[in-house]
Tab-separated table of C-alpha atoms in Angstrom:
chain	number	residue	atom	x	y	z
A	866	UNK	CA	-35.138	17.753	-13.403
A	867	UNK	CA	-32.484	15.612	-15.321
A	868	UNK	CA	-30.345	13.791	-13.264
A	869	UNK	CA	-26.858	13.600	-13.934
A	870	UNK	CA	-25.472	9.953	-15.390
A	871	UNK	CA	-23.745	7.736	-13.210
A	872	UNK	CA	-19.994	7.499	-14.082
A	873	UNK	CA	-18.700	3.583	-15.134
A	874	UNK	CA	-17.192	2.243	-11.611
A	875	UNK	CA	-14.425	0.346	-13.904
A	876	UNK	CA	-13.482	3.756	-15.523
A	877	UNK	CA	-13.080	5.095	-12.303
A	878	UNK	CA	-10.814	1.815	-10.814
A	879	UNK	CA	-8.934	2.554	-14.320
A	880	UNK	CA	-8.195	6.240	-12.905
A	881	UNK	CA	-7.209	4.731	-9.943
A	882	UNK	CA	-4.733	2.921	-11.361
A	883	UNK	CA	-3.287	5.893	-13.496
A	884	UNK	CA	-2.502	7.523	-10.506
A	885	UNK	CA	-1.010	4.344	-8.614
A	886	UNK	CA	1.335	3.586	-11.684
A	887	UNK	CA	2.445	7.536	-11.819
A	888	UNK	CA	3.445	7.852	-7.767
A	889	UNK	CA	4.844	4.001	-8.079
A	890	UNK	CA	7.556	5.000	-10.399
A	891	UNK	CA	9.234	6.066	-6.969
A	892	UNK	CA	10.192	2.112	-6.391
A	893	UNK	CA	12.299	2.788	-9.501
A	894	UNK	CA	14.548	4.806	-7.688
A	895	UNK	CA	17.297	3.055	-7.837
A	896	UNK	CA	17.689	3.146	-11.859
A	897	UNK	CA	18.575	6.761	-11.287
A	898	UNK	CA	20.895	6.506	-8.071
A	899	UNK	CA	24.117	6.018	-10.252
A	900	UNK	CA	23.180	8.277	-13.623
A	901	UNK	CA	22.421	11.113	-10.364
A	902	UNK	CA	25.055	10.603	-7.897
A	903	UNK	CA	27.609	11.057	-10.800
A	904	UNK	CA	26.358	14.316	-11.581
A	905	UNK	CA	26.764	15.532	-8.068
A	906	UNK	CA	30.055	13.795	-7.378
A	907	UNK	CA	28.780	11.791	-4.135
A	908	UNK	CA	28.124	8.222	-2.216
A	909	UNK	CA	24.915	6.739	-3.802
A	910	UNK	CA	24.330	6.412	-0.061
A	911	UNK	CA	23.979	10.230	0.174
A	912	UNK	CA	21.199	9.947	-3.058
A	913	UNK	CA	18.990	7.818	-1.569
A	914	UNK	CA	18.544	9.990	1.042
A	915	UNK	CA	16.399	11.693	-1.766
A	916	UNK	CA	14.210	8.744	-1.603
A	917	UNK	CA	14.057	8.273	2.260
A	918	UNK	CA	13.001	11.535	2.573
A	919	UNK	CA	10.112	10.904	0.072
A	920	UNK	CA	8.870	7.751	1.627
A	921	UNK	CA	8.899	9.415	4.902
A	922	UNK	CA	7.083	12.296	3.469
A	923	UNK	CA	4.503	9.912	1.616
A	924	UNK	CA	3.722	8.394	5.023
A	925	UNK	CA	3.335	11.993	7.314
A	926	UNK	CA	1.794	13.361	4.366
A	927	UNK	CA	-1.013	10.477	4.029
A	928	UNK	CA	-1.212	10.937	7.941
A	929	UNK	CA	-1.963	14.026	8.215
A	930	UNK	CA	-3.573	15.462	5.166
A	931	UNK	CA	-6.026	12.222	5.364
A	932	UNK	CA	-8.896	14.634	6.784
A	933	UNK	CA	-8.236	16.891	4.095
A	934	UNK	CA	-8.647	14.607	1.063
A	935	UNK	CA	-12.003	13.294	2.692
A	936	UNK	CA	-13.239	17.044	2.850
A	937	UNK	CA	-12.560	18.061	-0.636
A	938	UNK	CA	-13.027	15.176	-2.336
A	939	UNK	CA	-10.697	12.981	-4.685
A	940	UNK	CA	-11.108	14.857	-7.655
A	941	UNK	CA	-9.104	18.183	-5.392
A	942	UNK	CA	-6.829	16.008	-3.879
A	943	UNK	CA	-5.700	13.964	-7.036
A	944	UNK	CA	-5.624	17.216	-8.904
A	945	UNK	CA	-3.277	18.643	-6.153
A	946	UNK	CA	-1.072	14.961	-6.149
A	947	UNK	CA	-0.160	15.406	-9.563
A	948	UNK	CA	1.139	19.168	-9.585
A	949	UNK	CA	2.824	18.088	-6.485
A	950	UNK	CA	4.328	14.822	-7.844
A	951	UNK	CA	4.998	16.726	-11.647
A	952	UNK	CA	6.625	19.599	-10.224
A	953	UNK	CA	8.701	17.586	-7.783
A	954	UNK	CA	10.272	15.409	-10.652
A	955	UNK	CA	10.266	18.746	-12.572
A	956	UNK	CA	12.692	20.091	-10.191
A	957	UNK	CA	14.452	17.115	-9.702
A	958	UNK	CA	15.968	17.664	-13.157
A	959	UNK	CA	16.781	21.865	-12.508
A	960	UNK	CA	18.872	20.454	-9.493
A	961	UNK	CA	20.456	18.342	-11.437
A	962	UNK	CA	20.818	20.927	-13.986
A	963	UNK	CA	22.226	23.458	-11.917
A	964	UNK	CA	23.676	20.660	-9.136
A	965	UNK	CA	22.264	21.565	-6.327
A	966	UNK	CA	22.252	18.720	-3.777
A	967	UNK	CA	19.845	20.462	-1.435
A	968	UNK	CA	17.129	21.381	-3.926
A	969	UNK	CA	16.934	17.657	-5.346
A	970	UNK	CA	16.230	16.522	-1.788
A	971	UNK	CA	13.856	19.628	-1.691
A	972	UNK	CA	12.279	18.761	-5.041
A	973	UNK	CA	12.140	14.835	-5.027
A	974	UNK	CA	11.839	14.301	-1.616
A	975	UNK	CA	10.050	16.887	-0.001
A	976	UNK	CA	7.515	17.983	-2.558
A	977	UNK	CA	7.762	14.876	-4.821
A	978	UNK	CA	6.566	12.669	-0.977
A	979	UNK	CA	3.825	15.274	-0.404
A	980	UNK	CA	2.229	14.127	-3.677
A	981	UNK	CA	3.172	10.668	-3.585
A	982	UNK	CA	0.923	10.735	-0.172
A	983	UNK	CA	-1.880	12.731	-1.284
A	984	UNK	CA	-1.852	10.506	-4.525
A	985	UNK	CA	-1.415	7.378	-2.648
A	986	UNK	CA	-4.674	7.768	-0.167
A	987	UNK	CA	-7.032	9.799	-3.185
A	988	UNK	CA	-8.363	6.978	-5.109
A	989	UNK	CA	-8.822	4.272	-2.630
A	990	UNK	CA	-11.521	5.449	-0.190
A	991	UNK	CA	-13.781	6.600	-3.259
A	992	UNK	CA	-12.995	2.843	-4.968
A	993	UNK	CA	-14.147	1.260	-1.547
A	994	UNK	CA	-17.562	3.499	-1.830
A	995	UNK	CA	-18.102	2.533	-5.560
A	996	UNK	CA	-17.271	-1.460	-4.578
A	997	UNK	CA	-19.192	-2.046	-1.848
A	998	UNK	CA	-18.915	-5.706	-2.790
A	999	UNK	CA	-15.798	-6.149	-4.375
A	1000	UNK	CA	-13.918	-4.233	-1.862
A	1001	UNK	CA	-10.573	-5.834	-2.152
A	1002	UNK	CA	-10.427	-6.184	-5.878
A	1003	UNK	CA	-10.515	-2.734	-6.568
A	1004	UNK	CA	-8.352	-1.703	-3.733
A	1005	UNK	CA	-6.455	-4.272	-5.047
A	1006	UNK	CA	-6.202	-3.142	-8.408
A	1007	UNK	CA	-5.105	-0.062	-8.109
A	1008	UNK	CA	-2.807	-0.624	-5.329
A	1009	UNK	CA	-1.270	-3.203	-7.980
A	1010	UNK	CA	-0.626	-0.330	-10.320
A	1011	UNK	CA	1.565	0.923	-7.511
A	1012	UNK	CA	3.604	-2.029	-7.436
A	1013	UNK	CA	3.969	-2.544	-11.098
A	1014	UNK	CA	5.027	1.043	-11.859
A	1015	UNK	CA	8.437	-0.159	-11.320
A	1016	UNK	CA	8.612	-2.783	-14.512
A	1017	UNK	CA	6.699	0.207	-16.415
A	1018	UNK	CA	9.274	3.047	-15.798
A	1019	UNK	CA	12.298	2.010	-14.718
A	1020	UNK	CA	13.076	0.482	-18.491
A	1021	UNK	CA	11.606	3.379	-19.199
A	1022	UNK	CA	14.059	5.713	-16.913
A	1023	UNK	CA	16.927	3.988	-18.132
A	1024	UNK	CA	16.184	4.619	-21.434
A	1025	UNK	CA	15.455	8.322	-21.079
A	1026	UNK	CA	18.623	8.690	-19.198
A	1027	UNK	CA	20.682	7.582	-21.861
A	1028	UNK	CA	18.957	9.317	-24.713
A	1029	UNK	CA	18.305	12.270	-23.481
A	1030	UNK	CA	20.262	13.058	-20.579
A	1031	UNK	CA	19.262	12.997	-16.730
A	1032	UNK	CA	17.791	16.367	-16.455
A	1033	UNK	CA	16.316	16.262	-19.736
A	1034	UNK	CA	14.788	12.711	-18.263
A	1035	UNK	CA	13.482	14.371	-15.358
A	1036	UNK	CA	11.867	16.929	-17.211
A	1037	UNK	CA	10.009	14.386	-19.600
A	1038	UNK	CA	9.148	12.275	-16.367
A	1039	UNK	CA	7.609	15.098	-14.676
A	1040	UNK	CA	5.288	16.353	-17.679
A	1041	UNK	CA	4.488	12.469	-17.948
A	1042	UNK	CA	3.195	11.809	-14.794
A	1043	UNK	CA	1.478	14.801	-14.564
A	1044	UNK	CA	-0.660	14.426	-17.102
A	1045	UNK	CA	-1.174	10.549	-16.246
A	1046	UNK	CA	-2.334	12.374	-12.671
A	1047	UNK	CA	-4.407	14.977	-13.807
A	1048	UNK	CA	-6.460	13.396	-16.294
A	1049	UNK	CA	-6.511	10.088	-13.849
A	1050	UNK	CA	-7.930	12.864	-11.493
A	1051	UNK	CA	-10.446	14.750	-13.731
A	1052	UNK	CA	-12.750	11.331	-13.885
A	1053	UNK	CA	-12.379	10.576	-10.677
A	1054	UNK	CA	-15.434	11.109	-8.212
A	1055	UNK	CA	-17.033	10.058	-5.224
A	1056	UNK	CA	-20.823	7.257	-6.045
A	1057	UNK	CA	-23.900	9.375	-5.033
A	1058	UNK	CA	-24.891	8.922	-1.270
A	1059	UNK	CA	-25.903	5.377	-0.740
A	1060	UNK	CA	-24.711	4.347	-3.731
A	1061	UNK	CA	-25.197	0.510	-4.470
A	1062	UNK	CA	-24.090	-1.309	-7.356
A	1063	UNK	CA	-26.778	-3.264	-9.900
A	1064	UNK	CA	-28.074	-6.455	-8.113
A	1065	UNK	CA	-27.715	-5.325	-4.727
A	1066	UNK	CA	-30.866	-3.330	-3.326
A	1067	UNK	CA	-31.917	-3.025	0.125
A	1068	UNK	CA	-34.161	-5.918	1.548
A	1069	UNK	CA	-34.024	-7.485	-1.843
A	1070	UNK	CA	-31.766	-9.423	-4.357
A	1071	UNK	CA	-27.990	-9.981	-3.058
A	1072	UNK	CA	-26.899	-8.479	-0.067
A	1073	UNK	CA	-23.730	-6.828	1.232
A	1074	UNK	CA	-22.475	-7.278	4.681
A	1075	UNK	CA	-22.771	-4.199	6.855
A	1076	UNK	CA	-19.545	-2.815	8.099
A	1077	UNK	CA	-18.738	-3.083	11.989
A	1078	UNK	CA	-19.048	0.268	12.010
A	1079	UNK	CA	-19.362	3.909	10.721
A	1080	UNK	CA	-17.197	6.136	12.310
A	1081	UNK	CA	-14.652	9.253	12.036
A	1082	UNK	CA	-11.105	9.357	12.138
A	1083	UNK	CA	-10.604	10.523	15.549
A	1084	UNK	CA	-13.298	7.873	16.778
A	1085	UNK	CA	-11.289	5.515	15.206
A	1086	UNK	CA	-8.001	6.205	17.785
A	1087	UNK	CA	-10.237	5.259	20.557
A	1088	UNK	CA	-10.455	1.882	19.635
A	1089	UNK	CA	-8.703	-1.126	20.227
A	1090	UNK	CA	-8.408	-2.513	16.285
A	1091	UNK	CA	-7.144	0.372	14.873
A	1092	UNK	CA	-3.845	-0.093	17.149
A	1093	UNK	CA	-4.167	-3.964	15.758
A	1094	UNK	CA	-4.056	-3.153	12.589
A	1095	UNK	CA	-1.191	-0.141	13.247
A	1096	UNK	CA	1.141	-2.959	14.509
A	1097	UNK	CA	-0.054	-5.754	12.193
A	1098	UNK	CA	1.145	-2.925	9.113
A	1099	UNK	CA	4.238	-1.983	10.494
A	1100	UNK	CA	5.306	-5.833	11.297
A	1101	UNK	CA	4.475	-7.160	8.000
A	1102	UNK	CA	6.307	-3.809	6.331
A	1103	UNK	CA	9.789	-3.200	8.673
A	1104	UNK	CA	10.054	-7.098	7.320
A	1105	UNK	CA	8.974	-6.708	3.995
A	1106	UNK	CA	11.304	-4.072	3.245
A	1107	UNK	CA	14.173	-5.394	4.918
A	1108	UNK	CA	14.286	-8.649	3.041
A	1109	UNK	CA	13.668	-6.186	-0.348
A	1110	UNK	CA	16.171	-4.074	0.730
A	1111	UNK	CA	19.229	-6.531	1.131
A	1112	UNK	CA	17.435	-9.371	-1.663
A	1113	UNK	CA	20.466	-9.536	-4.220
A	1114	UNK	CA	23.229	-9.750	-1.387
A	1115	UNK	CA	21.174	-12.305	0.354
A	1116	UNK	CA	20.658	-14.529	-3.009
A	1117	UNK	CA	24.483	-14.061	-3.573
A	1118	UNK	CA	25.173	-15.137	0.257
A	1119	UNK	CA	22.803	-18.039	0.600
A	1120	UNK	CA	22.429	-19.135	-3.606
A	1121	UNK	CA	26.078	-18.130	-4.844
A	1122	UNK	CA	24.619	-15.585	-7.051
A	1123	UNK	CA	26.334	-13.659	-9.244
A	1124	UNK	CA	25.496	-10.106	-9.016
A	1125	UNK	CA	23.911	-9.836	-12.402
A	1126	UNK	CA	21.787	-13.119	-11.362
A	1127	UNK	CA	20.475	-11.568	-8.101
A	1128	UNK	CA	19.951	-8.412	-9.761
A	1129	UNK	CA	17.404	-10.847	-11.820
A	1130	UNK	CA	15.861	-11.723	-8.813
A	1131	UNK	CA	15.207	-8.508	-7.707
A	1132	UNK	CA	13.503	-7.760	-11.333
A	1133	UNK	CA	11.538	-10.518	-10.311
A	1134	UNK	CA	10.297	-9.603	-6.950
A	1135	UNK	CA	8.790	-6.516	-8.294
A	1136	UNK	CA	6.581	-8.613	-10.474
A	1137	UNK	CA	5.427	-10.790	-7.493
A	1138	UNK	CA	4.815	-7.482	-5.327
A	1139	UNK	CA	2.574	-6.168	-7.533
A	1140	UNK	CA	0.940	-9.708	-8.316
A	1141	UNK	CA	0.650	-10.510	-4.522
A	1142	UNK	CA	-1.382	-6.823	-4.264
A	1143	UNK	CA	-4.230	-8.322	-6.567
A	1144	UNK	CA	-4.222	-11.667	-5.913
A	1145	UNK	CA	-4.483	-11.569	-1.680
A	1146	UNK	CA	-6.436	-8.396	-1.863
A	1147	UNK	CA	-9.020	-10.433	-4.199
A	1148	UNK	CA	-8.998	-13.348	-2.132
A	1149	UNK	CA	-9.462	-11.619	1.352
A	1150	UNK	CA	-13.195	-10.844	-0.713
A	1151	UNK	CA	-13.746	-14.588	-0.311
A	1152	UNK	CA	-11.310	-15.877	2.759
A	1153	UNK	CA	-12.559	-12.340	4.992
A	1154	UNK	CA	-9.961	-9.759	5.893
A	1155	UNK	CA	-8.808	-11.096	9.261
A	1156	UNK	CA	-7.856	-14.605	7.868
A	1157	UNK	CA	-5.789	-13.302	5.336
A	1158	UNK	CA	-3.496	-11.598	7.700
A	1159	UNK	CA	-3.845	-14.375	9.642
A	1160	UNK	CA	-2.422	-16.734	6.988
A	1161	UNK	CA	-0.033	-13.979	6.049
A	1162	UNK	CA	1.904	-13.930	9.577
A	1163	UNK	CA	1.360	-17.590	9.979
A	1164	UNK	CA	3.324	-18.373	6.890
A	1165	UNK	CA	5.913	-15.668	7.547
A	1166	UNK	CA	6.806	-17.296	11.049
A	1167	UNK	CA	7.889	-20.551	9.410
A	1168	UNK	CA	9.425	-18.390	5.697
A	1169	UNK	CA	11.480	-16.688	7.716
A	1170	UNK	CA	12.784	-19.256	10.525
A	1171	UNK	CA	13.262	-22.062	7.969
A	1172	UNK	CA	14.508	-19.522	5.194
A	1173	UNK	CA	18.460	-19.878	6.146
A	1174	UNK	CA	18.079	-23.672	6.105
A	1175	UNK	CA	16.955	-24.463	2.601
A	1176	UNK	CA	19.209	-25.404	0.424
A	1177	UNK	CA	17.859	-26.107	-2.830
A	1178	UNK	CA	17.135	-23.071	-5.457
A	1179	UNK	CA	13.625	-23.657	-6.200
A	1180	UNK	CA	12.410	-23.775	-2.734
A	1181	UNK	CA	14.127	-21.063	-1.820
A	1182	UNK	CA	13.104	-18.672	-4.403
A	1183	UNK	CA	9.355	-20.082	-4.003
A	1184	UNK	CA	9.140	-19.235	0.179
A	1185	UNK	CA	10.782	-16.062	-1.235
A	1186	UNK	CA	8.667	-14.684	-3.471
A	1187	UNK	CA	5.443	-16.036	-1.676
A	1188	UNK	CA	6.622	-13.821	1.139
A	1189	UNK	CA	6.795	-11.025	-1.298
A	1190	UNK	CA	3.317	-11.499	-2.708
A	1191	UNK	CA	2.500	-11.366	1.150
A	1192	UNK	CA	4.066	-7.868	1.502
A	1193	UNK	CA	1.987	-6.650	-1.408
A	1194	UNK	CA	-0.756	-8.361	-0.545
A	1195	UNK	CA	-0.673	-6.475	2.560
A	1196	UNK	CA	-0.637	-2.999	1.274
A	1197	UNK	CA	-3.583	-3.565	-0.782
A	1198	UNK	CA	-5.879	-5.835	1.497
A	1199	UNK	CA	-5.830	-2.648	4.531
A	1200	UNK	CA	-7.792	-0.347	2.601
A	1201	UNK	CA	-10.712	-3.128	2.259
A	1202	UNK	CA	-10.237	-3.875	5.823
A	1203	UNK	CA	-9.897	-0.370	6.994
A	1204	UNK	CA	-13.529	0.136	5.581
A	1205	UNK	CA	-14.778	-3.093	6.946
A	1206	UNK	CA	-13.492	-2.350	10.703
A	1207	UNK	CA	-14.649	1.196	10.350
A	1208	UNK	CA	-16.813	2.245	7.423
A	1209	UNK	CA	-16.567	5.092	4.665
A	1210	UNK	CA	-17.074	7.956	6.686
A	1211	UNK	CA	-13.159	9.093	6.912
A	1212	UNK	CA	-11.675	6.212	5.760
A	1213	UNK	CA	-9.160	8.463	3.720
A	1214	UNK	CA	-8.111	9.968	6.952
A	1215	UNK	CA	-8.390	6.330	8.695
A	1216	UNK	CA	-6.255	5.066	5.894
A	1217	UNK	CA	-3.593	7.773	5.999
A	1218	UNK	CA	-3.476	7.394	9.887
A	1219	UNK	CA	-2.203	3.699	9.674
A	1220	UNK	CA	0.345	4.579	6.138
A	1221	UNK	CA	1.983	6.355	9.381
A	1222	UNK	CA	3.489	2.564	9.582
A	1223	UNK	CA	5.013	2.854	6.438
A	1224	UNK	CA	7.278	5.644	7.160
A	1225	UNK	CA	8.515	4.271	10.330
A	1226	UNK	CA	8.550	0.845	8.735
A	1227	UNK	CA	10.757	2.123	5.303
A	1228	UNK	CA	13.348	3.290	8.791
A	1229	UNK	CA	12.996	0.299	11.510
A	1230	UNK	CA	13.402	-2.478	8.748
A	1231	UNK	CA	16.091	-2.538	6.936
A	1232	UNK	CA	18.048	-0.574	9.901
A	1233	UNK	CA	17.295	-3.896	12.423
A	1234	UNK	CA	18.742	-6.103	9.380
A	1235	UNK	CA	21.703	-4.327	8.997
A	1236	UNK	CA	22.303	-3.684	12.904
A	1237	UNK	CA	21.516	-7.109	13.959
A	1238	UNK	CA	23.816	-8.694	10.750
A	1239	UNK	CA	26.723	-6.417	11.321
A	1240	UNK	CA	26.405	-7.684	15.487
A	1241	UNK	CA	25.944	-11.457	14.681
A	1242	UNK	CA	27.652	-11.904	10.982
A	1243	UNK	CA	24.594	-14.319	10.575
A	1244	UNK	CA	21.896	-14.014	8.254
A	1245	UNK	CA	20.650	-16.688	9.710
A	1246	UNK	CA	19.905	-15.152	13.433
A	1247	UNK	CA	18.521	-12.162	11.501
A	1248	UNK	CA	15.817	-13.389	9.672
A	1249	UNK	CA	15.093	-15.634	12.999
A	1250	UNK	CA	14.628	-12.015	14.854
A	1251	UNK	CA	11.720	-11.203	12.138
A	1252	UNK	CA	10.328	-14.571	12.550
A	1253	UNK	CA	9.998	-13.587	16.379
A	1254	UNK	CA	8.259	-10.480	14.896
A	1255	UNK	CA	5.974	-12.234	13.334
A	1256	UNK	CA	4.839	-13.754	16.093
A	1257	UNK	CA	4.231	-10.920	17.590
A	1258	UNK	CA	1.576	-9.553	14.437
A	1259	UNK	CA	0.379	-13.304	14.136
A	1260	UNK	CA	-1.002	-12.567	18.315
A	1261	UNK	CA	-2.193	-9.429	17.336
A	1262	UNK	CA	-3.897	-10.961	14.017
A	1263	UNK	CA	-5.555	-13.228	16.565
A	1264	UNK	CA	-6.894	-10.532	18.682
A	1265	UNK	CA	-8.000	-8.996	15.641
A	1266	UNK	CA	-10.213	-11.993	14.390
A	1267	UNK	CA	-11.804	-12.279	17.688
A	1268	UNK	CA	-13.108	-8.595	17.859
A	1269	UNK	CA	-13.967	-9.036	14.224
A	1270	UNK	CA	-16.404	-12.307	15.072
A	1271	UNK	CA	-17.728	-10.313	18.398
A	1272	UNK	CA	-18.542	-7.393	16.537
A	1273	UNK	CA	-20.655	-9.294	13.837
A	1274	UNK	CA	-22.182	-11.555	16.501
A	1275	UNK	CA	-23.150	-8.057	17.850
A	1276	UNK	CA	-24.603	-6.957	14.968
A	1277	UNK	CA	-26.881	-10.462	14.315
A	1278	UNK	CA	-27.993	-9.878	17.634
A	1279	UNK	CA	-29.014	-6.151	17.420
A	1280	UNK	CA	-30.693	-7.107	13.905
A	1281	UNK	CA	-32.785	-9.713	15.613
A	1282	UNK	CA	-34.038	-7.336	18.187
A	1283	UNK	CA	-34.996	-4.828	15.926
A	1284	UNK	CA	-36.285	-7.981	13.762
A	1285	UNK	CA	-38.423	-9.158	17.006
A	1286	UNK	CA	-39.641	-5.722	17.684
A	1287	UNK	CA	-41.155	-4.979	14.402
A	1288	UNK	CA	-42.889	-8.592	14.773
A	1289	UNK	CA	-44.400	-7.476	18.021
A	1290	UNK	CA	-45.633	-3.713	16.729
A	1291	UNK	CA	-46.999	-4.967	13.154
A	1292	UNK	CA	-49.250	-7.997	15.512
A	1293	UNK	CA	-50.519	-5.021	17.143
């Protein structure tokens, strides 16, 4: 009986990727607030409601349809994300054609957050399964392509928009990323049951450290780390996106920016999110998963409690964009850790489960900045409130570490007695 070829596990992080940089495009939103809101004659405020609503979407959608993805498998689910994601853009640009308010928040932020959900949590529990020892680089990498999409498309957008017209734009979009998805998706598979890459066999050659545990979503909630992790997510995101949110008024508050300078700087935080997302989740291979949030919220209590107080430009910028990297880097670090803490089993659903953070995150965030800066007038006491935040993930990062070592010392200790028990049968 022929057996059937094993697929390239770089061809597969590729696909990955395809479908990271399609969804990402959504952190390019704002290159089509103005071109949009002129068409239907409101607020930009009232457009990005377009984009709330998908966020919030991505995160309910990853939550609960988590299960689902595990169950049929990525190449389903990824098929599914891209009609989801293509026909949401695709009706993004008949609203707009026929100006209809209430179908583009139907279209873009309804079904457009469904597939941005289902496309977000597809690739990365199959990735973990086909690098079993190179967990975080291939999380990493696609997770990267997520981050990036922005400095791919939003040129890209712009262009379209003027060209061809914003409906017309949405229409090429949507046939775009839809076949980026689709074919991304047709490669796409899960290894073959324990699956291990070339080098690593059992009992011989190099090794890969066993997982903590092996478990399903719903055993997951029952444990004390997967709350950890839940709060050290949401911390390091509500943050994140606050400081992205309000980064050009800040730069022209604390640097004398000009608008067009700090709309530079934003350019430029895009390009250390997405380098942040490859270059923490590659180290946490090296540095282990705990100490890497561990440094993160470390760091982030001193960024953002000192931030206010520097004066000169280059420092500035430099604490700002490492915290940046540091938002990235968290995104694309969990999914490694996730499968650490508890295996492959469900770690879709597992995954989707904590991307509940996100969602409440994109909200809390920038809504405590704005709240706490319109009561105070001080950017200065606000970013000191997310500095007390991050003491608050840096505890819980603690905690984390210390189950982490227990549960290994565990493990040695189990491994021993089986060891010693083997010793005593075979002398007998």
């Amino acid at each position: 009986m022929q057996t059937q070829k094993l697929k390239n596990r770089w061809l597969i992080a590729a696909s990955a990727v395809g479908i990271h940089i399609s969804i990402g495009s959504v952190y390019a939103y704002s290159v089509m607030t103005n071109p949009v809101k002129d068409f239907f004659d409101v607020d930009g405020s009232v457009i990005k409601w377009a984009f709330k609503i998908a966020i919030l979407l991505l995160g309910l959608s990853a939550a609960f349809l988590g299960r689902w993805v595990e169950k049929v498998g990525p190449k389903v689910s990824g098929t599914t994300a891209g009609i989801f994601y293509g026909i949401g853009i695709l009706g993004s640009g008949l609203a707009v054609q026929l100006e209809a308010l209430w179908l583009f928040y139907l279209c873009y932020g309804v079904i457009g957050g469904i597939g941005l959900g289902l496309g977000y949590i597809t690739p990365v529990s199959t990735l973990v399964k086909w690098f079993p020892d190179r967990r975080g680089l291939a999380t990493g990498m696609a997770i990267m392509g997520f981050g990036f999409a922005a400095l791919i498309f939003g040129p890209v957008m712009q262009s379209l928009f003027e060209s061809v017209g914003v409906s017309n734009a949405f229409y090429i979009l949507g046939l775009i990323y839809m076949v980026l998805i689709l074919s991304s998706a047709r490669y796409i598979e899960r290894p073959p049951v324990g699956y291990l890459p070339d080098g690593f066999k059992l009992g011989e050659g190099k090794t890969i450290k066993k997982d903590m545990a092996n478990i399903t979503a719903n055993a997951s909630l029952k444990t004390p780390r997967f709350y950890y992790i839940w709060i050290m997510m949401f911390i390091n995101i509500a943050c994140g996106i606050a400081i992205i949110s309000a980064a050009s008024p800040m730069m022209q508050e604390k640097l004398n920016y000009t608008p067009m300078e700090a709309a530079g700087i934003v350019g430029l935080i895009g390009v250390f999110n997405g380098l942040g997302r490859i270059m923490w989740s590659t180290l946490s291979d090296y540095l282990g998963r705990a100490n890497t949030y561990i440094i993160f919220f470390g760091f982030q209590i001193l960024a953002f409690y000192f931030l206010p107080q520097i004066t000169m430009e280059l420092a500035f910028l430099i604490v700002l964009f490492t915290v940046i990297t540091m938002y990235g880097g968290g995104f694309a670090t969990l999914p490694a850790f996730l499968g650490d803490l508890f295996g492959t089993k469900q770690l879709g659903a597992i995954h989707g489960m904590v991307l509940a953070a996100w969602g409440l995150a994109g909200v809390v965030g920038p809504t405590v900045y704005d709240m706490v800066k319109t009561a105070t007038g001080s950017l200065d006491t606000t970013l000191k409130v997310f500095a007390g935040l991050f003491i608050i993930a840096f505890l819980v990062s603690l905690l984390m570490k210390r189950t982490v070592v227990r549960a290994h010392k565990t493990q040695e200790n189990e491994n021993k007695t089986v060891k010693k028990k083997l010793r005593v049968a075979f002398k007998h």
